[in-house]
Short mmCIF file of C-alpha atoms in Angstrom, two decimals:
data_model
loop_
_atom_site.label_atom_id
_atom_site.label_comp_id
_atom_site.label_asym_id
_atom_site.label_seq_id
_atom_site.Cartn_x
_atom_site.Cartn_y
_atom_site.Cartn_z
CA UNK L 1 13.93 -211.23 7.20
CA UNK L 2 13.30 -212.93 10.52
CA UNK L 3 14.65 -210.82 13.37
CA UNK L 4 12.67 -212.17 16.32
CA UNK L 5 14.36 -215.52 17.01
CA UNK L 6 17.84 -214.60 15.79
CA UNK L 7 17.59 -216.75 12.67
CA UNK L 8 17.84 -213.71 10.44
CA UNK L 9 21.04 -212.53 12.17
CA UNK L 10 22.55 -216.00 11.89
CA UNK L 11 21.72 -216.19 8.22
CA UNK L 12 23.17 -212.73 7.60
CA UNK L 13 26.36 -213.67 9.41
CA UNK L 14 26.61 -216.84 7.36
CA UNK L 15 26.26 -214.85 4.15
CA UNK L 16 29.25 -212.71 5.18
CA UNK L 17 31.28 -215.67 6.43
CA UNK L 18 31.03 -217.71 3.24
CA UNK L 19 32.33 -214.99 0.83
CA UNK L 20 35.13 -214.06 3.27
CA UNK L 21 36.43 -217.62 3.67
CA UNK L 22 35.98 -218.23 -0.06
CA UNK L 23 38.28 -215.32 -0.83
CA UNK L 24 40.80 -216.54 1.75
CA UNK L 25 40.70 -219.96 0.07
CA UNK L 26 41.27 -218.43 -3.37
CA UNK L 27 44.54 -216.74 -2.54
CA UNK L 28 45.85 -219.40 -0.18
CA UNK L 29 45.54 -222.04 -2.88
CA UNK L 30 47.08 -219.80 -5.53
CA UNK L 31 50.01 -218.74 -3.31
CA UNK L 32 50.83 -222.04 -1.59
CA UNK L 33 52.24 -223.54 -4.80
CA UNK L 34 55.12 -221.04 -4.84
CA UNK L 35 56.47 -221.88 -1.40
CA UNK L 36 55.64 -225.59 -1.81
CA UNK L 37 57.69 -225.65 -5.02
CA UNK L 38 60.59 -223.88 -3.28
CA UNK L 39 60.47 -226.53 -0.54
CA UNK L 40 60.45 -229.38 -3.08
CA UNK L 41 63.50 -227.89 -4.79
CA UNK L 42 65.43 -227.78 -1.50
CA UNK L 43 67.28 -230.45 0.46
CA UNK L 44 66.57 -230.50 4.20
CA UNK L 45 65.56 -226.83 3.99
CA UNK L 46 68.76 -225.77 2.18
CA UNK L 47 68.78 -224.09 -1.25
CA UNK L 48 71.33 -222.58 -3.61
CA UNK L 49 74.08 -223.77 -5.89
CA UNK L 50 75.43 -227.23 -5.17
CA UNK L 51 72.24 -228.36 -3.39
CA UNK L 52 70.60 -231.42 -4.95
CA UNK L 53 66.79 -230.96 -4.76
CA UNK L 54 64.77 -233.65 -3.05
CA UNK L 55 62.23 -233.45 -5.90
CA UNK L 56 64.06 -232.35 -9.09
CA UNK L 57 61.78 -230.36 -11.38
CA UNK L 58 61.37 -231.74 -14.94
CA UNK L 59 61.57 -229.22 -17.76
CA UNK L 60 57.90 -229.68 -18.69
CA UNK L 61 56.90 -228.67 -15.16
CA UNK L 62 58.75 -225.37 -15.51
CA UNK L 63 56.82 -224.68 -18.70
CA UNK L 64 53.25 -225.55 -17.67
CA UNK L 65 53.07 -225.64 -13.86
CA UNK L 66 52.37 -221.91 -13.56
CA UNK L 67 49.68 -221.92 -16.24
CA UNK L 68 47.76 -225.12 -15.45
CA UNK L 69 46.04 -223.70 -12.35
CA UNK L 70 45.00 -220.62 -14.35
CA UNK L 71 43.61 -222.80 -17.15
CA UNK L 72 41.56 -224.66 -14.55
CA UNK L 73 40.48 -221.32 -13.07
CA UNK L 74 39.19 -220.06 -16.42
CA UNK L 75 37.11 -223.23 -16.81
CA UNK L 76 35.78 -222.89 -13.26
CA UNK L 77 34.96 -219.20 -13.62
CA UNK L 78 33.00 -219.70 -16.81
CA UNK L 79 31.08 -222.81 -15.73
CA UNK L 80 30.48 -221.97 -12.07
CA UNK L 81 29.58 -218.36 -12.82
CA UNK L 82 26.86 -219.53 -15.20
CA UNK L 83 25.71 -222.30 -12.84
CA UNK L 84 25.39 -219.76 -10.05
CA UNK L 85 22.68 -217.95 -12.03
CA UNK L 86 21.16 -221.16 -13.39
CA UNK L 87 20.89 -223.42 -10.32
CA UNK L 88 21.55 -220.93 -7.51
CA UNK L 89 24.60 -219.61 -5.67
CA UNK L 90 24.29 -222.08 -2.80
CA UNK L 91 24.32 -225.23 -4.94
CA UNK L 92 27.13 -223.91 -7.15
CA UNK L 93 29.22 -223.06 -4.06
CA UNK L 94 28.92 -226.63 -2.82
CA UNK L 95 30.13 -227.97 -6.17
CA UNK L 96 33.04 -225.57 -6.63
CA UNK L 97 34.38 -225.99 -3.08
CA UNK L 98 34.12 -229.77 -3.38
CA UNK L 99 36.48 -229.48 -6.38
CA UNK L 100 38.84 -227.30 -4.31
CA UNK L 101 38.92 -229.87 -1.50
CA UNK L 102 39.51 -232.69 -3.99
CA UNK L 103 42.36 -230.87 -5.74
CA UNK L 104 44.11 -229.81 -2.52
CA UNK L 105 43.92 -233.23 -0.88
CA UNK L 106 44.92 -235.07 -4.06
CA UNK L 107 48.05 -232.93 -4.47
CA UNK L 108 49.08 -233.74 -0.89
CA UNK L 109 47.99 -237.37 -0.44
CA UNK L 110 48.31 -238.94 -3.90
CA UNK L 111 51.68 -237.49 -4.98
CA UNK L 112 53.96 -240.44 -4.24
CA UNK L 113 56.64 -242.22 -6.26
CA UNK L 114 59.56 -240.92 -8.27
CA UNK L 115 59.89 -237.13 -8.75
CA UNK L 116 58.33 -237.19 -12.23
CA UNK L 117 55.24 -239.00 -10.90
CA UNK L 118 54.98 -236.62 -7.93
CA UNK L 119 55.09 -233.57 -10.18
CA UNK L 120 52.57 -235.13 -12.60
CA UNK L 121 50.04 -235.82 -9.85
CA UNK L 122 50.45 -232.33 -8.43
CA UNK L 123 49.98 -230.77 -11.88
CA UNK L 124 46.73 -232.67 -12.55
CA UNK L 125 45.52 -231.92 -9.03
CA UNK L 126 46.27 -228.22 -9.49
CA UNK L 127 44.05 -228.16 -12.59
CA UNK L 128 41.14 -229.62 -10.59
CA UNK L 129 41.87 -227.21 -7.74
CA UNK L 130 41.99 -224.33 -10.21
CA UNK L 131 38.45 -225.16 -11.37
CA UNK L 132 37.22 -224.99 -7.78
CA UNK L 133 39.16 -221.87 -6.82
CA UNK L 134 38.18 -220.14 -10.06
CA UNK L 135 34.52 -220.85 -9.45
CA UNK L 136 34.79 -219.14 -6.08
CA UNK L 137 35.53 -215.78 -7.75
CA UNK L 138 32.10 -215.07 -9.27
CA UNK L 139 30.17 -217.05 -6.66
CA UNK L 140 31.75 -215.34 -3.64
CA UNK L 141 31.13 -211.91 -5.17
CA UNK L 142 27.49 -212.73 -5.98
CA UNK L 143 27.04 -214.27 -2.52
CA UNK L 144 28.38 -211.14 -0.82
CA UNK L 145 25.93 -208.95 -2.77
CA UNK L 146 22.94 -211.23 -2.12
CA UNK L 147 19.88 -209.50 -0.63
CA UNK L 148 21.65 -206.15 -0.19
CA UNK L 149 19.07 -203.32 -0.34
CA UNK L 150 21.40 -200.90 -2.16
CA UNK L 151 24.41 -200.74 -4.44
CA UNK L 152 26.55 -199.08 -1.76
CA UNK L 153 25.86 -201.88 0.72
CA UNK L 154 26.66 -204.51 -1.91
CA UNK L 155 29.97 -202.78 -2.65
CA UNK L 156 30.78 -202.62 1.05
CA UNK L 157 30.06 -206.31 1.61
CA UNK L 158 31.90 -207.46 -1.52
CA UNK L 159 34.97 -205.39 -0.61
CA UNK L 160 34.98 -206.68 2.97
CA UNK L 161 34.87 -210.24 1.65
CA UNK L 162 37.66 -209.45 -0.80
CA UNK L 163 39.87 -208.21 2.04
CA UNK L 164 40.49 -211.82 3.06
CA UNK L 165 42.46 -212.47 -0.12
CA UNK L 166 45.31 -210.55 1.53
CA UNK L 167 45.59 -212.82 4.59
CA UNK L 168 45.07 -215.78 2.27
CA UNK L 169 48.11 -214.88 0.16
CA UNK L 170 50.22 -214.32 3.30
CA UNK L 171 49.27 -217.48 5.21
CA UNK L 172 51.23 -220.06 3.14
CA UNK L 173 54.47 -218.23 3.91
CA UNK L 174 53.62 -217.87 7.59
CA UNK L 175 52.81 -221.58 7.68
CA UNK L 176 56.12 -222.20 5.91
CA UNK L 177 57.96 -220.33 8.68
CA UNK L 178 56.17 -222.47 11.30
CA UNK L 179 57.06 -225.67 9.45
CA UNK L 180 60.72 -224.65 9.14
CA UNK L 181 60.87 -224.19 12.91
CA UNK L 182 58.66 -227.13 13.89
CA UNK L 183 60.13 -229.84 11.67
CA UNK L 184 63.88 -230.51 12.10
CA UNK L 185 66.32 -230.74 9.20
CA UNK L 186 66.09 -234.49 8.75
CA UNK L 187 65.57 -237.07 6.03
CA UNK L 188 62.09 -236.81 4.53
CA UNK L 189 61.28 -233.42 6.05
CA UNK L 190 60.75 -231.90 2.59
CA UNK L 191 57.99 -234.39 1.81
CA UNK L 192 56.10 -233.54 4.99
CA UNK L 193 56.47 -229.80 4.51
CA UNK L 194 55.21 -229.50 0.95
CA UNK L 195 52.32 -231.91 1.59
CA UNK L 196 51.13 -229.91 4.60
CA UNK L 197 51.38 -226.65 2.62
CA UNK L 198 49.34 -228.01 -0.30
CA UNK L 199 46.88 -230.06 1.75
CA UNK L 200 46.05 -227.17 4.08
CA UNK L 201 44.29 -225.51 1.15
CA UNK L 202 41.42 -227.94 1.69
CA UNK L 203 40.62 -226.51 5.14
CA UNK L 204 39.07 -223.15 4.14
CA UNK L 205 37.14 -224.87 1.34
CA UNK L 206 35.77 -227.38 3.87
CA UNK L 207 34.69 -224.45 6.07
CA UNK L 208 32.82 -222.94 3.13
CA UNK L 209 31.14 -226.29 2.43
CA UNK L 210 30.09 -226.62 6.07
CA UNK L 211 28.76 -223.05 6.31
CA UNK L 212 26.92 -223.30 3.00
CA UNK L 213 25.21 -226.50 4.05
CA UNK L 214 24.10 -224.87 7.31
CA UNK L 215 22.00 -222.42 5.34
CA UNK L 216 18.43 -223.23 4.48
CA UNK L 217 18.16 -224.97 1.13
CA UNK L 218 17.18 -222.69 -1.71
CA UNK L 219 13.53 -223.26 -2.47
CA UNK L 220 12.71 -224.19 -6.04
CA UNK L 221 10.48 -221.46 -7.51
CA UNK L 222 7.02 -222.31 -8.68
CA UNK L 223 6.57 -222.94 -12.39
CA UNK L 224 5.30 -219.49 -13.27
CA UNK L 225 7.94 -217.73 -11.19
CA UNK L 226 10.65 -219.93 -12.67
CA UNK L 227 9.58 -218.88 -16.15
CA UNK L 228 9.74 -215.22 -15.16
CA UNK L 229 13.23 -215.69 -13.75
CA UNK L 230 14.36 -217.53 -16.88
CA UNK L 231 12.91 -214.79 -19.09
CA UNK L 232 14.64 -212.07 -17.07
CA UNK L 233 17.96 -213.90 -17.31
CA UNK L 234 17.54 -214.45 -21.05
CA UNK L 235 16.70 -210.79 -21.66
CA UNK L 236 19.66 -209.64 -19.57
CA UNK L 237 22.05 -211.93 -21.46
CA UNK L 238 20.87 -210.47 -24.79
CA UNK L 239 21.10 -206.85 -23.63
CA UNK L 240 23.88 -205.21 -25.72
CA UNK L 241 24.55 -202.67 -22.96
CA UNK L 242 25.70 -205.47 -20.65
CA UNK L 243 28.12 -206.81 -23.27
CA UNK L 244 29.49 -203.30 -23.82
CA UNK L 245 30.05 -203.02 -20.07
CA UNK L 246 31.67 -206.47 -20.10
CA UNK L 247 34.40 -205.07 -22.37
CA UNK L 248 35.21 -202.68 -19.53
CA UNK L 249 35.03 -205.13 -16.63
CA UNK L 250 36.80 -207.97 -18.45
CA UNK L 251 39.29 -205.77 -20.33
CA UNK L 252 40.36 -203.80 -17.27
CA UNK L 253 40.74 -206.98 -15.21
CA UNK L 254 42.70 -208.64 -18.06
CA UNK L 255 45.28 -205.85 -18.25
CA UNK L 256 45.51 -205.65 -14.48
CA UNK L 257 46.22 -209.36 -14.10
CA UNK L 258 48.88 -209.23 -16.84
CA UNK L 259 50.68 -206.58 -14.79
CA UNK L 260 49.87 -208.07 -11.39
CA UNK L 261 50.88 -211.68 -11.98
CA UNK L 262 53.77 -210.59 -14.17
CA UNK L 263 55.00 -208.59 -11.17
CA UNK L 264 54.43 -211.45 -8.74
CA UNK L 265 56.29 -213.91 -10.98
CA UNK L 266 59.09 -211.46 -11.73
CA UNK L 267 59.58 -210.20 -8.18
CA UNK L 268 62.13 -212.94 -7.29
CA UNK L 269 64.33 -211.66 -10.13
CA UNK L 270 64.24 -208.12 -8.74
CA UNK L 271 64.76 -209.37 -5.18
CA UNK L 272 67.72 -211.47 -6.34
CA UNK L 273 69.17 -208.36 -8.01
CA UNK L 274 68.81 -206.44 -4.75
CA UNK L 275 69.77 -209.03 -2.14
CA UNK L 276 71.74 -211.54 -4.18
CA UNK L 277 70.80 -215.04 -5.42
CA UNK L 278 70.57 -218.22 -3.36
CA UNK L 279 68.19 -217.02 -0.65
CA UNK L 280 67.26 -219.54 2.03
CA UNK L 281 63.71 -220.83 2.47
CA UNK L 282 63.42 -218.68 5.59
CA UNK L 283 64.47 -215.57 3.61
CA UNK L 284 61.89 -216.35 0.93
CA UNK L 285 59.13 -216.78 3.53
CA UNK L 286 60.05 -213.61 5.42
CA UNK L 287 60.27 -211.38 2.33
CA UNK L 288 57.06 -212.78 0.88
CA UNK L 289 55.29 -212.31 4.23
CA UNK L 290 56.43 -208.68 4.31
CA UNK L 291 55.05 -208.08 0.81
CA UNK L 292 51.87 -209.87 1.86
CA UNK L 293 51.56 -207.52 4.81
CA UNK L 294 51.77 -204.59 2.40
CA UNK L 295 48.98 -206.23 0.41
CA UNK L 296 46.75 -206.35 3.50
CA UNK L 297 47.40 -202.69 4.35
CA UNK L 298 46.83 -201.78 0.71
CA UNK L 299 43.50 -203.59 0.58
CA UNK L 300 42.31 -201.82 3.73
CA UNK L 301 43.27 -198.51 2.13
CA UNK L 302 41.37 -199.45 -1.02
CA UNK L 303 38.24 -200.32 0.94
CA UNK L 304 38.29 -196.86 2.51
CA UNK L 305 38.79 -195.18 -0.86
CA UNK L 306 36.16 -197.30 -2.64
CA UNK L 307 33.26 -195.85 -0.67
CA UNK L 308 34.27 -192.34 -1.73
CA UNK L 309 35.32 -192.60 -5.37
CA UNK L 310 33.78 -195.82 -6.71
CA UNK L 311 35.38 -198.78 -8.50
CA UNK L 312 35.90 -197.07 -11.88
CA UNK L 313 37.93 -194.21 -10.43
CA UNK L 314 39.86 -196.68 -8.29
CA UNK L 315 40.79 -198.71 -11.39
CA UNK L 316 41.73 -195.72 -13.55
CA UNK L 317 43.71 -193.98 -10.81
CA UNK L 318 45.40 -197.15 -9.51
CA UNK L 319 46.50 -198.42 -12.92
CA UNK L 320 47.75 -194.96 -13.92
CA UNK L 321 49.77 -194.74 -10.70
CA UNK L 322 51.14 -198.25 -11.27
CA UNK L 323 52.23 -197.25 -14.79
CA UNK L 324 54.12 -194.28 -13.32
CA UNK L 325 55.85 -196.50 -10.72
CA UNK L 326 56.91 -198.98 -13.41
CA UNK L 327 58.31 -196.04 -15.39
CA UNK L 328 60.17 -194.80 -12.30
CA UNK L 329 61.59 -198.27 -11.70
CA UNK L 330 62.73 -198.38 -15.33
CA UNK L 331 64.47 -195.02 -14.88
CA UNK L 332 66.26 -196.20 -11.72
CA UNK L 333 67.45 -199.39 -13.43
CA UNK L 334 68.97 -197.28 -16.24
CA UNK L 335 70.23 -194.22 -14.38
CA UNK L 336 70.88 -195.47 -10.82
CA UNK L 337 71.66 -199.19 -11.13
CA UNK L 338 73.45 -199.30 -7.77
CA UNK L 339 70.50 -197.88 -5.79
CA UNK L 340 69.19 -201.31 -4.89
CA UNK L 341 67.15 -200.26 -1.88
CA UNK L 342 65.45 -197.58 -3.95
CA UNK L 343 64.42 -200.36 -6.33
CA UNK L 344 63.08 -202.37 -3.40
CA UNK L 345 61.16 -199.33 -2.13
CA UNK L 346 59.59 -198.88 -5.56
CA UNK L 347 58.72 -202.59 -5.69
CA UNK L 348 57.02 -202.31 -2.28
CA UNK L 349 55.09 -199.22 -3.37
CA UNK L 350 54.04 -201.11 -6.50
CA UNK L 351 52.66 -203.99 -4.42
CA UNK L 352 50.79 -201.50 -2.24
CA UNK L 353 49.23 -199.63 -5.17
CA UNK L 354 48.24 -202.75 -7.13
CA UNK L 355 46.58 -204.31 -4.08
CA UNK L 356 45.05 -201.09 -2.75
CA UNK L 357 43.28 -199.91 -5.88
CA UNK L 358 42.84 -201.93 -9.11
CA UNK L 359 42.94 -205.35 -7.41
CA UNK L 360 39.92 -204.49 -5.27
CA UNK L 361 38.16 -202.41 -7.94
CA UNK L 362 38.27 -205.08 -10.64
CA UNK L 363 36.69 -207.60 -8.24
CA UNK L 364 33.90 -205.25 -7.16
CA UNK L 365 33.13 -203.64 -10.54
CA UNK L 366 31.05 -206.54 -11.99
CA UNK L 367 28.99 -206.65 -8.78
CA UNK L 368 27.66 -203.13 -9.39
CA UNK L 369 27.64 -203.25 -13.19
CA UNK L 370 25.21 -206.12 -13.83
CA UNK L 371 21.72 -207.02 -12.54
CA UNK L 372 21.25 -209.94 -10.12
CA UNK L 373 19.85 -212.29 -12.80
CA UNK L 374 23.21 -212.47 -14.60
CA UNK L 375 25.67 -211.06 -12.07
CA UNK L 376 27.41 -214.38 -11.43
CA UNK L 377 27.64 -215.15 -15.17
CA UNK L 378 29.20 -211.80 -16.11
CA UNK L 379 31.48 -211.82 -13.08
CA UNK L 380 32.65 -215.26 -14.22
CA UNK L 381 33.32 -213.96 -17.75
CA UNK L 382 35.22 -210.96 -16.35
CA UNK L 383 37.36 -213.01 -13.96
CA UNK L 384 38.03 -215.61 -16.69
CA UNK L 385 39.44 -212.86 -18.89
CA UNK L 386 41.56 -211.80 -15.92
CA UNK L 387 43.09 -215.24 -15.55
CA UNK L 388 43.92 -215.31 -19.26
CA UNK L 389 45.83 -212.13 -18.49
CA UNK L 390 47.49 -213.85 -15.54
CA UNK L 391 48.66 -216.66 -17.82
CA UNK L 392 49.99 -214.11 -20.30
CA UNK L 393 51.92 -212.27 -17.59
CA UNK L 394 53.31 -215.44 -16.01
CA UNK L 395 54.48 -216.85 -19.36
CA UNK L 396 55.41 -213.66 -21.25
CA UNK L 397 57.67 -211.74 -18.90
CA UNK L 398 60.26 -214.47 -18.16
CA UNK L 399 60.67 -214.87 -21.95
CA UNK L 400 60.97 -211.10 -22.47
CA UNK L 401 63.54 -210.90 -19.67
CA UNK L 402 65.58 -213.73 -21.13
CA UNK L 403 65.74 -212.16 -24.60
CA UNK L 404 65.41 -208.40 -24.00
CA UNK L 405 66.25 -207.84 -20.33
CA UNK L 406 64.66 -206.26 -17.26
CA UNK L 407 64.19 -202.86 -18.90
CA UNK L 408 61.90 -204.31 -21.57
CA UNK L 409 59.81 -206.05 -18.90
CA UNK L 410 59.31 -202.82 -16.96
CA UNK L 411 58.48 -200.83 -20.11
CA UNK L 412 55.85 -203.37 -21.21
CA UNK L 413 54.36 -203.41 -17.71
CA UNK L 414 53.98 -199.62 -17.78
CA UNK L 415 52.18 -199.81 -21.15
CA UNK L 416 49.93 -202.63 -19.93
CA UNK L 417 48.85 -200.64 -16.85
CA UNK L 418 48.18 -197.53 -18.95
CA UNK L 419 46.10 -199.64 -21.37
CA UNK L 420 44.01 -201.01 -18.50
CA UNK L 421 43.36 -197.48 -17.21
CA UNK L 422 42.26 -196.40 -20.71
CA UNK L 423 39.84 -199.33 -21.10
CA UNK L 424 38.30 -198.62 -17.70
CA UNK L 425 37.91 -194.93 -18.52
CA UNK L 426 36.18 -195.59 -21.85
CA UNK L 427 33.93 -198.57 -21.16
CA UNK L 428 32.93 -198.32 -17.48
CA UNK L 429 30.34 -196.06 -15.90
CA UNK L 430 31.24 -193.93 -12.90
CA UNK L 431 29.58 -195.24 -9.75
CA UNK L 432 30.54 -192.96 -6.89
CA UNK L 433 26.90 -193.12 -5.84
CA UNK L 434 23.71 -194.90 -6.81
CA UNK L 435 22.62 -192.01 -9.05
CA UNK L 436 25.35 -192.96 -11.52
CA UNK L 437 24.27 -196.59 -11.93
CA UNK L 438 22.61 -197.54 -15.22
CA UNK L 439 18.80 -197.58 -15.06
CA UNK L 440 18.33 -201.34 -15.60
CA UNK L 441 20.83 -202.22 -12.88
CA UNK L 442 19.36 -199.59 -10.55
CA UNK L 443 15.88 -201.00 -11.20
CA UNK L 444 17.00 -204.50 -10.30
CA UNK L 445 18.45 -203.20 -7.02
CA UNK L 446 15.27 -201.28 -6.16
CA UNK L 447 13.30 -204.52 -6.30
CA UNK L 448 15.42 -206.17 -3.63
CA UNK L 449 13.90 -207.00 -0.23
CA UNK L 450 14.18 -204.51 2.57
CA UNK L 451 14.73 -205.20 6.26
CA UNK L 452 11.55 -206.65 7.75
CA UNK L 453 10.02 -207.73 4.41
CA UNK L 454 8.31 -211.10 4.14
CA UNK L 455 10.29 -212.55 1.24
CA UNK L 456 9.79 -215.81 -0.60
CA UNK L 457 11.75 -215.27 -3.79
CA UNK L 458 14.25 -212.41 -3.24
CA UNK L 459 15.94 -212.61 -6.62
CA UNK L 460 12.91 -212.65 -8.96
CA UNK L 461 12.84 -209.16 -10.46
CA UNK L 462 9.36 -207.97 -11.37
CA UNK L 463 9.81 -207.03 -15.02
CA UNK L 464 6.49 -208.41 -16.35
#
């Protein structure tokens, strides 16, 4: 690591900047669709009964719009995670963020014509964007852990990068507030607002592209070294211990995302029960921004706790606590149906707990559970399972509510969280410190370069 001319410091800063902005991009592009859709279904910033939407939503959009970005994300997580190990993190980051830029700009600039055409273009664009955003999950985590001399430092850097998902989820609603103030209630204002909200998702991805290209190109290893790297990767992929661990990382993340995205999708129903239906766009933005602020505080709390207890304990404890809050919310709905602000307080505490503990832990767990040769691949498999859970939560709970009611939704959510805690407890290793890391993973970390080393190929583990 060059420390004399400042190049090493610049490179280190770049390595922290890229994962941070990648995580911001992930959540901005997931969250912006919600407020953009609310804008499209308004007329001159007015919503509610009797308001004719500027862009009426076809029935097929209601059925697939929520899931199409997750389908794209699963594809991106699987392909980009593998490519990160195969061709290098830097090259894969360029590809995945190019897809994000393409999807965001296409949804804003190509969506013209009648409402059906507009929704069709946005849907296709969201699939492309989902591939790019999904690829950022494993690549940003692997990038954050790159060249860290210890597991604890890798956890710290990955968690700091993950923090920016909180501001990313909040920013679309803050931008929505700005647009509601800046653009007057006039003809065509809806078109400008939703296009700015969707198109702005290209900006953080462009920043990642720029920063990634500023780094020195990854040198192609010599033939013999390339063969060693390929052999190490092949052996790691065939190691049954890694696939056993994958059940824990993927299974825990799956159950968490069922609960998490089910809660996010179902929150408007609870908020409508508390505050009444027909909220204005400003009300939606303000309430969502408040919940996003709780998410940021929760993530900061989780980062502090992670260094003390490790990701496994954070997952088990957080999901268990979430199951208890869902149970408490179920009891209030049955026994104290008029205590609306108590319901809102429980909903806020649920957001805090989900963001503070399992949300952070499930992202960090694959970083410390798998060796560098296959870290991106297994993180991609884990996050892909998570997004399958997100699809299940987004599609399942509205159907359950329609047929069985709110109580059934809350009961299922409690069971889902308890199941995630059980999977984490059984299949994951405790990692409060480096002594608890499996020997093969610990060995791969011990071979990493130290400060001041003259390094040519930092990720070739010497296993020959």
